[in-house]
Amino acid sequence: MKKLVAVIFAILLLSSVMSIASAKRFEVKYDPLPNRFEGTPTFCTKEPAQDPNVPESIIPILLKKTKANLDAWIGPLKSSSQRDAKWDINYVEIPRSKQASFDYAKCNVIISFLKTPPQGLEGVEILGRHYFKDNTNHVEIYYQGYGICETKDSQWTYWYTCQQDSPKLIVAMEAILRHELGHAMGLGHYISEELLYTGGLGHPSSIMVPILDVLASPSHTPLDPELMEIMPVDIAKLKEIYGNDGWGKKTEIKKEKANSKVIQIKNGKAIIEKITVQIPPELYKKGQKANVILLHDGKTDTQKVLVNSKGKLDYTFKITDKTVPGKYEITINYLGKTIKKFSYEIR
Ligand SMILES: [Zn+2]
């Protein structure tokens, strides 16, 4: 047994010496993801559901750590920037009782703690995941833990990793969370051939190293999750993406004062008002229809209208001699944002 330990130790030592010897320049690939924040992003954390295997007493700790790990990103962004740089965030914690009725549209990032990954996703970064859908970042942390199980036959004892009922250690969840938050901010994976993080011999060079390589999973030996830290290279990458002044401006949609256009009804004639609207390119989403809301006399009528591949939509407002005179307002709405308003006075 002693011999075996010595051999393993020698191998570890050797590989660490090798990695130092070859620590000249590793080719690093560190590409951003397409998702970006604008203005002041809002992070929403859902209080985890009740689970008999998770002591209720750890929930507040987990929630507190969630905010702390977000701050672990924001702190260095702020401290390495000018004072007027805008790296602020909004933070919302959603208790269980409010989750069903909560308006998630205001969340740029939704953080959830779930027992296991969804079916069919096993094997793909199963400790946690990030995905970007309908303009929202979803961060899921899977809390069911792994342990070492033992089995014996007449000759041998085998150890293997197995799922446990008890949750993962909070420190492990925190490391995963730091990583997934990096994805939510727009960072891709940091990929290099460095041995340092795969060998478990030290600090990974970036929190964004592919996480399966470094944390415990059924097929991997664990690295101390506390070694998974947000590194200067990660902060520098975010600034490369967003610039030094902060997250960036929110897409400004000009609030044009709707000027009323006066239209005189003519007997036996139809008047066609053709409305053409350009959706701002940064907002345009293929296949996404716009809502055209017609308001008259306190009543609204909403119609879904196609937006073409150039981001343009056409809408026809038809006024006949049957049209009730009065004030009409047409609002063009796209992905929850008001793009333009038109007002008419029909006489
Ligand atoms: Zn990842």
Short mmCIF file of C-alpha atoms and ligand atoms in Angstrom, two decimals:
data_model
loop_
_atom_site.label_atom_id
_atom_site.label_comp_id
_atom_site.label_asym_id
_atom_site.label_seq_id
_atom_site.Cartn_x
_atom_site.Cartn_y
_atom_site.Cartn_z
CA MET A 1 0.00 0.00 0.00
CA LYS A 2 2.79 2.39 0.99
CA LYS A 3 4.54 1.57 -2.25
CA LEU A 4 1.46 2.35 -4.26
CA VAL A 5 1.04 5.72 -2.56
CA ALA A 6 4.68 6.52 -3.23
CA VAL A 7 4.29 5.65 -6.89
CA ILE A 8 1.18 7.80 -7.25
CA PHE A 9 2.93 10.64 -5.49
CA ALA A 10 5.91 10.32 -7.81
CA ILE A 11 3.63 10.44 -10.84
CA LEU A 12 1.90 13.52 -9.54
CA LEU A 13 5.22 15.17 -8.80
CA LEU A 14 6.55 14.26 -12.20
CA SER A 15 3.55 15.65 -14.01
CA SER A 16 3.75 18.84 -12.01
CA VAL A 17 7.43 19.21 -12.89
CA MET A 18 6.54 18.52 -16.51
CA SER A 19 3.86 21.11 -16.54
CA ILE A 20 6.17 23.70 -15.05
CA ALA A 21 8.86 22.80 -17.58
CA SER A 22 6.43 23.22 -20.43
CA ALA A 23 4.68 26.25 -18.95
CA LYS A 24 5.94 28.44 -21.74
CA ARG A 25 2.89 29.28 -23.80
CA PHE A 26 -0.23 27.24 -24.09
CA GLU A 27 -2.57 27.97 -26.84
CA VAL A 28 -5.70 29.30 -25.22
CA LYS A 29 -9.12 29.43 -26.75
CA TYR A 30 -11.49 31.67 -24.84
CA ASP A 31 -14.45 32.66 -26.97
CA PRO A 32 -17.45 34.64 -25.82
CA LEU A 33 -21.03 33.41 -26.06
CA PRO A 34 -23.60 35.46 -28.00
CA ASN A 35 -25.66 36.56 -24.98
CA ARG A 36 -25.05 40.09 -23.65
CA PHE A 37 -26.38 42.27 -20.89
CA GLU A 38 -27.65 45.77 -21.46
CA GLY A 39 -28.28 48.42 -18.86
CA THR A 40 -28.52 47.00 -15.35
CA PRO A 41 -29.08 43.24 -15.50
CA THR A 42 -31.45 41.61 -13.03
CA PHE A 43 -30.48 38.31 -11.45
CA CYS A 44 -33.35 36.29 -9.97
CA THR A 45 -32.71 33.36 -7.66
CA LYS A 46 -35.49 30.88 -6.98
CA GLU A 47 -35.56 29.48 -3.50
CA PRO A 48 -35.03 25.70 -3.95
CA ALA A 49 -38.09 23.50 -3.53
CA GLN A 50 -38.49 21.50 -0.36
CA ASP A 51 -36.71 18.18 -0.45
CA PRO A 52 -36.66 15.70 2.47
CA ASN A 53 -33.01 14.97 1.66
CA VAL A 54 -31.96 18.58 1.92
CA PRO A 55 -32.01 20.04 5.42
CA GLU A 56 -34.08 23.23 5.42
CA SER A 57 -31.37 24.85 7.48
CA ILE A 58 -28.95 24.92 4.55
CA ILE A 59 -31.35 26.78 2.23
CA PRO A 60 -30.68 30.27 3.65
CA ILE A 61 -26.95 29.54 3.52
CA LEU A 62 -27.20 28.44 -0.09
CA LEU A 63 -29.13 31.59 -1.00
CA LYS A 64 -26.66 33.81 0.80
CA LYS A 65 -23.76 32.10 -0.97
CA THR A 66 -25.51 32.54 -4.30
CA LYS A 67 -25.46 36.30 -3.89
CA ALA A 68 -21.90 36.17 -2.56
CA ASN A 69 -20.70 34.33 -5.66
CA LEU A 70 -22.38 36.84 -7.89
CA ASP A 71 -20.62 39.57 -5.94
CA ALA A 72 -17.39 37.66 -6.53
CA TRP A 73 -17.82 38.62 -10.20
CA ILE A 74 -19.09 42.15 -9.70
CA GLY A 75 -16.48 43.19 -7.10
CA PRO A 76 -13.41 42.78 -9.33
CA LEU A 77 -15.26 44.26 -12.32
CA LYS A 78 -15.90 47.39 -10.30
CA SER A 79 -12.56 47.59 -8.53
CA SER A 80 -10.65 47.32 -11.79
CA SER A 81 -12.71 50.03 -13.52
CA GLN A 82 -13.22 53.75 -13.24
CA ARG A 83 -15.62 54.77 -10.54
CA ASP A 84 -18.34 55.77 -12.99
CA ALA A 85 -18.29 52.43 -14.83
CA LYS A 86 -21.69 50.78 -14.72
CA TRP A 87 -21.29 47.24 -13.45
CA ASP A 88 -24.29 47.37 -11.15
CA ILE A 89 -26.86 44.59 -11.02
CA ASN A 90 -30.30 44.11 -9.53
CA TYR A 91 -30.77 41.09 -7.36
CA VAL A 92 -34.06 39.41 -6.52
CA GLU A 93 -34.66 36.37 -4.37
CA ILE A 94 -37.94 34.62 -5.14
CA PRO A 95 -39.37 32.70 -2.20
CA ARG A 96 -41.26 29.47 -2.92
CA SER A 97 -44.62 31.08 -2.18
CA LYS A 98 -44.13 33.75 -4.86
CA GLN A 99 -42.68 31.60 -7.63
CA ALA A 100 -45.95 30.67 -9.32
CA SER A 101 -47.09 34.25 -9.77
CA PHE A 102 -43.71 35.92 -10.26
CA ASP A 103 -43.13 38.02 -13.37
CA TYR A 104 -39.95 36.47 -14.73
CA ALA A 105 -39.84 38.84 -17.69
CA LYS A 106 -37.79 41.28 -15.65
CA CYS A 107 -35.08 38.67 -14.98
CA ASN A 108 -32.05 38.66 -17.25
CA VAL A 109 -30.80 35.61 -15.38
CA ILE A 110 -32.89 33.02 -13.55
CA ILE A 111 -30.95 30.85 -11.11
CA SER A 112 -32.53 27.57 -9.99
CA PHE A 113 -31.37 24.71 -7.80
CA LEU A 114 -32.73 21.41 -9.04
CA LYS A 115 -32.22 17.88 -7.78
CA THR A 116 -31.01 16.37 -11.04
CA PRO A 117 -30.47 17.45 -14.65
CA PRO A 118 -33.46 17.11 -16.95
CA GLN A 119 -33.87 13.73 -18.62
CA GLY A 120 -31.75 13.25 -21.66
CA LEU A 121 -29.15 15.72 -20.51
CA GLU A 122 -27.09 13.27 -18.51
CA GLY A 123 -23.47 13.47 -19.41
CA VAL A 124 -23.53 17.04 -20.66
CA GLU A 125 -22.07 19.22 -17.96
CA ILE A 126 -24.40 17.58 -15.52
CA LEU A 127 -23.31 19.51 -12.46
CA GLY A 128 -24.97 22.62 -13.67
CA ARG A 129 -25.86 24.26 -16.90
CA HIS A 130 -26.50 27.56 -18.56
CA TYR A 131 -28.71 28.19 -21.53
CA PHE A 132 -30.00 31.29 -23.21
CA LYS A 133 -33.59 31.19 -24.39
CA ASP A 134 -36.05 33.94 -25.33
CA ASN A 135 -33.60 36.62 -24.26
CA THR A 136 -33.23 35.12 -20.79
CA ASN A 137 -30.29 33.32 -19.23
CA HIS A 138 -31.12 30.20 -17.28
CA VAL A 139 -28.65 28.88 -14.74
CA GLU A 140 -29.45 25.53 -13.19
CA ILE A 141 -27.43 23.93 -10.42
CA TYR A 142 -28.07 20.25 -9.73
CA TYR A 143 -27.65 19.53 -6.09
CA GLN A 144 -27.88 15.77 -5.81
CA GLY A 145 -24.51 14.57 -4.61
CA TYR A 146 -22.12 11.84 -5.54
CA GLY A 147 -20.36 9.65 -3.09
CA ILE A 148 -18.00 6.73 -3.02
CA CYS A 149 -19.76 3.39 -2.90
CA GLU A 150 -18.10 0.14 -2.10
CA THR A 151 -18.65 -3.37 -3.30
CA LYS A 152 -16.79 -6.58 -2.50
CA ASP A 153 -16.29 -9.94 -4.04
CA SER A 154 -14.28 -12.87 -2.67
CA GLN A 155 -11.00 -11.30 -3.72
CA TRP A 156 -11.38 -7.59 -4.10
CA THR A 157 -13.00 -4.49 -2.85
CA TYR A 158 -14.17 -2.02 -5.47
CA TRP A 159 -14.94 1.61 -5.05
CA TYR A 160 -16.99 3.58 -7.49
CA THR A 161 -18.81 6.86 -7.57
CA CYS A 162 -22.54 6.73 -7.06
CA GLN A 163 -25.42 9.10 -6.63
CA GLN A 164 -26.40 9.88 -3.09
CA ASP A 165 -29.57 11.23 -1.62
CA SER A 166 -27.73 13.89 0.29
CA PRO A 167 -26.89 17.09 -1.57
CA LYS A 168 -23.50 18.11 -2.85
CA LEU A 169 -21.36 20.17 -0.61
CA ILE A 170 -22.20 23.84 -0.75
CA VAL A 171 -18.63 24.68 -1.78
CA ALA A 172 -19.02 22.42 -4.81
CA MET A 173 -22.31 24.08 -5.79
CA GLU A 174 -20.68 27.47 -5.37
CA ALA A 175 -17.88 26.58 -7.78
CA ILE A 176 -20.41 25.42 -10.37
CA LEU A 177 -22.44 28.56 -9.83
CA ARG A 178 -19.43 30.85 -10.34
CA HIS A 179 -18.77 29.08 -13.61
CA GLU A 180 -22.37 29.17 -14.85
CA LEU A 181 -22.68 32.84 -13.93
CA GLY A 182 -19.69 33.44 -16.18
CA HIS A 183 -21.67 31.87 -19.04
CA ALA A 184 -24.68 34.06 -18.20
CA MET A 185 -22.48 37.14 -18.50
CA GLY A 186 -21.35 36.03 -21.94
CA LEU A 187 -18.20 34.01 -21.37
CA GLY A 188 -17.57 30.77 -23.21
CA HIS A 189 -15.14 28.10 -22.10
CA TYR A 190 -11.48 28.66 -21.47
CA ILE A 191 -9.78 25.85 -23.29
CA SER A 192 -6.08 25.15 -23.11
CA GLU A 193 -3.84 22.16 -22.80
CA GLU A 194 -2.55 23.15 -19.45
CA LEU A 195 -2.06 20.18 -17.18
CA LEU A 196 -2.47 22.31 -14.12
CA TYR A 197 -6.17 22.01 -13.90
CA THR A 198 -6.68 18.52 -15.15
CA GLY A 199 -4.07 17.07 -12.82
CA GLY A 200 -5.66 18.60 -9.77
CA LEU A 201 -2.36 20.17 -8.89
CA GLY A 202 -3.36 23.72 -8.49
CA HIS A 203 -5.50 26.56 -9.54
CA PRO A 204 -7.24 26.30 -12.88
CA SER A 205 -6.21 29.31 -14.95
CA SER A 206 -9.80 30.39 -15.35
CA ILE A 207 -13.15 29.71 -13.71
CA MET A 208 -14.37 28.98 -17.24
CA VAL A 209 -12.34 25.80 -17.80
CA PRO A 210 -14.79 23.09 -18.88
CA ILE A 211 -16.20 22.19 -15.53
CA LEU A 212 -16.40 18.43 -16.02
CA ASP A 213 -12.65 18.36 -16.08
CA VAL A 214 -12.28 19.66 -12.63
CA LEU A 215 -15.13 18.76 -10.37
CA ALA A 216 -16.25 15.44 -8.99
CA SER A 217 -18.56 13.49 -11.19
CA PRO A 218 -19.04 9.76 -11.67
CA SER A 219 -16.11 9.60 -14.03
CA HIS A 220 -13.79 12.22 -12.58
CA THR A 221 -11.78 12.62 -9.45
CA PRO A 222 -12.56 15.81 -7.66
CA LEU A 223 -10.51 18.91 -7.52
CA ASP A 224 -10.95 21.05 -4.49
CA PRO A 225 -13.85 23.25 -5.65
CA GLU A 226 -12.45 26.16 -3.73
CA LEU A 227 -9.61 26.22 -6.22
CA MET A 228 -12.13 27.11 -8.89
CA GLU A 229 -11.82 30.83 -8.64
CA ILE A 230 -12.67 33.78 -10.78
CA MET A 231 -9.30 34.74 -12.21
CA PRO A 232 -7.98 38.02 -13.63
CA VAL A 233 -8.20 36.51 -17.12
CA ASP A 234 -11.97 36.09 -16.64
CA ILE A 235 -12.48 39.70 -15.58
CA ALA A 236 -10.27 40.86 -18.45
CA LYS A 237 -12.33 38.82 -20.90
CA LEU A 238 -15.57 40.41 -19.72
CA LYS A 239 -14.05 43.84 -20.21
CA GLU A 240 -12.92 42.83 -23.65
CA ILE A 241 -16.55 41.95 -24.42
CA TYR A 242 -18.31 44.89 -22.78
CA GLY A 243 -15.61 47.54 -22.65
CA ASN A 244 -14.36 49.35 -19.58
CA ASP A 245 -17.47 51.37 -18.86
CA GLY A 246 -19.85 48.63 -17.79
CA TRP A 247 -22.55 46.45 -19.22
CA GLY A 248 -23.46 48.91 -21.91
CA LYS A 249 -26.43 50.99 -22.80
CA LYS A 250 -29.90 49.64 -22.90
CA THR A 251 -31.34 49.64 -26.38
CA GLU A 252 -33.03 53.01 -26.46
CA ILE A 253 -36.36 52.97 -28.07
CA LYS A 254 -37.26 56.50 -28.93
CA LYS A 255 -40.39 57.55 -27.19
CA GLU A 256 -41.69 59.64 -29.99
CA LYS A 257 -44.55 61.81 -29.08
CA ALA A 258 -47.42 60.49 -31.00
CA ASN A 259 -48.66 63.24 -33.25
CA SER A 260 -52.29 62.92 -34.01
CA LYS A 261 -53.10 62.70 -37.66
CA VAL A 262 -56.52 63.95 -38.56
CA ILE A 263 -58.51 61.85 -41.02
CA GLN A 264 -61.84 62.90 -42.40
CA ILE A 265 -64.29 60.10 -43.09
CA LYS A 266 -65.62 60.19 -46.63
CA ASN A 267 -68.92 58.66 -47.53
CA GLY A 268 -68.65 55.54 -49.61
CA LYS A 269 -64.84 55.63 -49.57
CA ALA A 270 -62.16 53.72 -47.72
CA ILE A 271 -59.00 55.42 -46.59
CA ILE A 272 -55.95 53.21 -46.24
CA GLU A 273 -53.28 54.22 -43.76
CA LYS A 274 -50.18 52.16 -44.39
CA ILE A 275 -47.89 51.88 -41.41
CA THR A 276 -44.35 50.60 -41.87
CA VAL A 277 -42.13 50.05 -38.86
CA GLN A 278 -38.51 49.01 -38.60
CA ILE A 279 -37.64 46.82 -35.62
CA PRO A 280 -34.21 47.78 -34.20
CA PRO A 281 -31.73 45.14 -35.45
CA GLU A 282 -30.42 44.41 -31.96
CA LEU A 283 -33.94 43.41 -30.96
CA TYR A 284 -34.94 41.48 -34.07
CA LYS A 285 -35.53 37.77 -33.63
CA LYS A 286 -36.26 35.53 -36.57
CA GLY A 287 -39.86 34.35 -36.63
CA GLN A 288 -40.94 36.66 -33.84
CA LYS A 289 -44.19 38.45 -34.63
CA ALA A 290 -45.02 41.95 -33.47
CA ASN A 291 -48.15 42.94 -31.62
CA VAL A 292 -50.15 45.73 -33.15
CA ILE A 293 -52.44 47.15 -30.50
CA LEU A 294 -55.32 49.30 -31.61
CA LEU A 295 -56.79 51.43 -28.85
CA HIS A 296 -60.11 53.19 -29.24
CA ASP A 297 -62.56 54.35 -26.63
CA GLY A 298 -60.71 52.51 -23.86
CA LYS A 299 -60.87 49.18 -25.70
CA THR A 300 -57.89 47.44 -27.23
CA ASP A 301 -57.67 45.05 -30.10
CA THR A 302 -54.39 43.20 -30.54
CA GLN A 303 -53.22 41.64 -33.75
CA LYS A 304 -50.11 39.59 -34.38
CA VAL A 305 -48.23 40.82 -37.42
CA LEU A 306 -45.36 39.20 -39.27
CA VAL A 307 -41.98 40.89 -39.29
CA ASN A 308 -39.96 40.18 -42.41
CA SER A 309 -36.34 39.03 -42.43
CA LYS A 310 -35.17 42.63 -42.71
CA GLY A 311 -36.99 43.47 -39.48
CA LYS A 312 -39.77 45.38 -41.21
CA LEU A 313 -43.46 45.10 -40.62
CA ASP A 314 -46.37 46.48 -42.55
CA TYR A 315 -49.76 47.17 -41.09
CA THR A 316 -52.79 48.61 -42.77
CA PHE A 317 -55.24 50.74 -40.86
CA LYS A 318 -58.43 50.94 -42.87
CA ILE A 319 -60.89 53.74 -42.26
CA THR A 320 -64.30 53.48 -43.90
CA ASP A 321 -67.51 55.38 -43.50
CA LYS A 322 -68.48 52.76 -40.92
CA THR A 323 -65.55 53.65 -38.70
CA VAL A 324 -66.66 55.22 -35.45
CA PRO A 325 -65.22 58.72 -35.20
CA GLY A 326 -62.88 59.45 -32.33
CA LYS A 327 -59.31 59.03 -31.21
CA TYR A 328 -57.39 55.93 -32.24
CA GLU A 329 -53.98 54.92 -31.05
CA ILE A 330 -51.88 52.22 -32.68
CA THR A 331 -48.98 50.81 -30.68
CA ILE A 332 -46.38 48.55 -32.22
CA ASN A 333 -45.03 46.20 -29.61
CA TYR A 334 -42.14 43.80 -30.08
CA LEU A 335 -40.86 41.37 -27.45
CA GLY A 336 -42.56 43.40 -24.77
CA LYS A 337 -41.11 46.70 -25.93
CA THR A 338 -42.95 49.58 -27.43
CA ILE A 339 -41.39 50.35 -30.79
CA LYS A 340 -43.66 53.05 -32.09
CA LYS A 341 -46.98 54.74 -31.54
CA PHE A 342 -49.37 56.31 -34.05
CA SER A 343 -52.34 58.48 -33.19
CA TYR A 344 -55.31 59.31 -35.35
CA GLU A 345 -58.23 61.53 -34.98
CA ILE A 346 -61.05 60.30 -37.11
CA ARG A 347 -63.71 62.85 -37.83
ZN ZN B 1 -19.48 25.54 -18.85
#
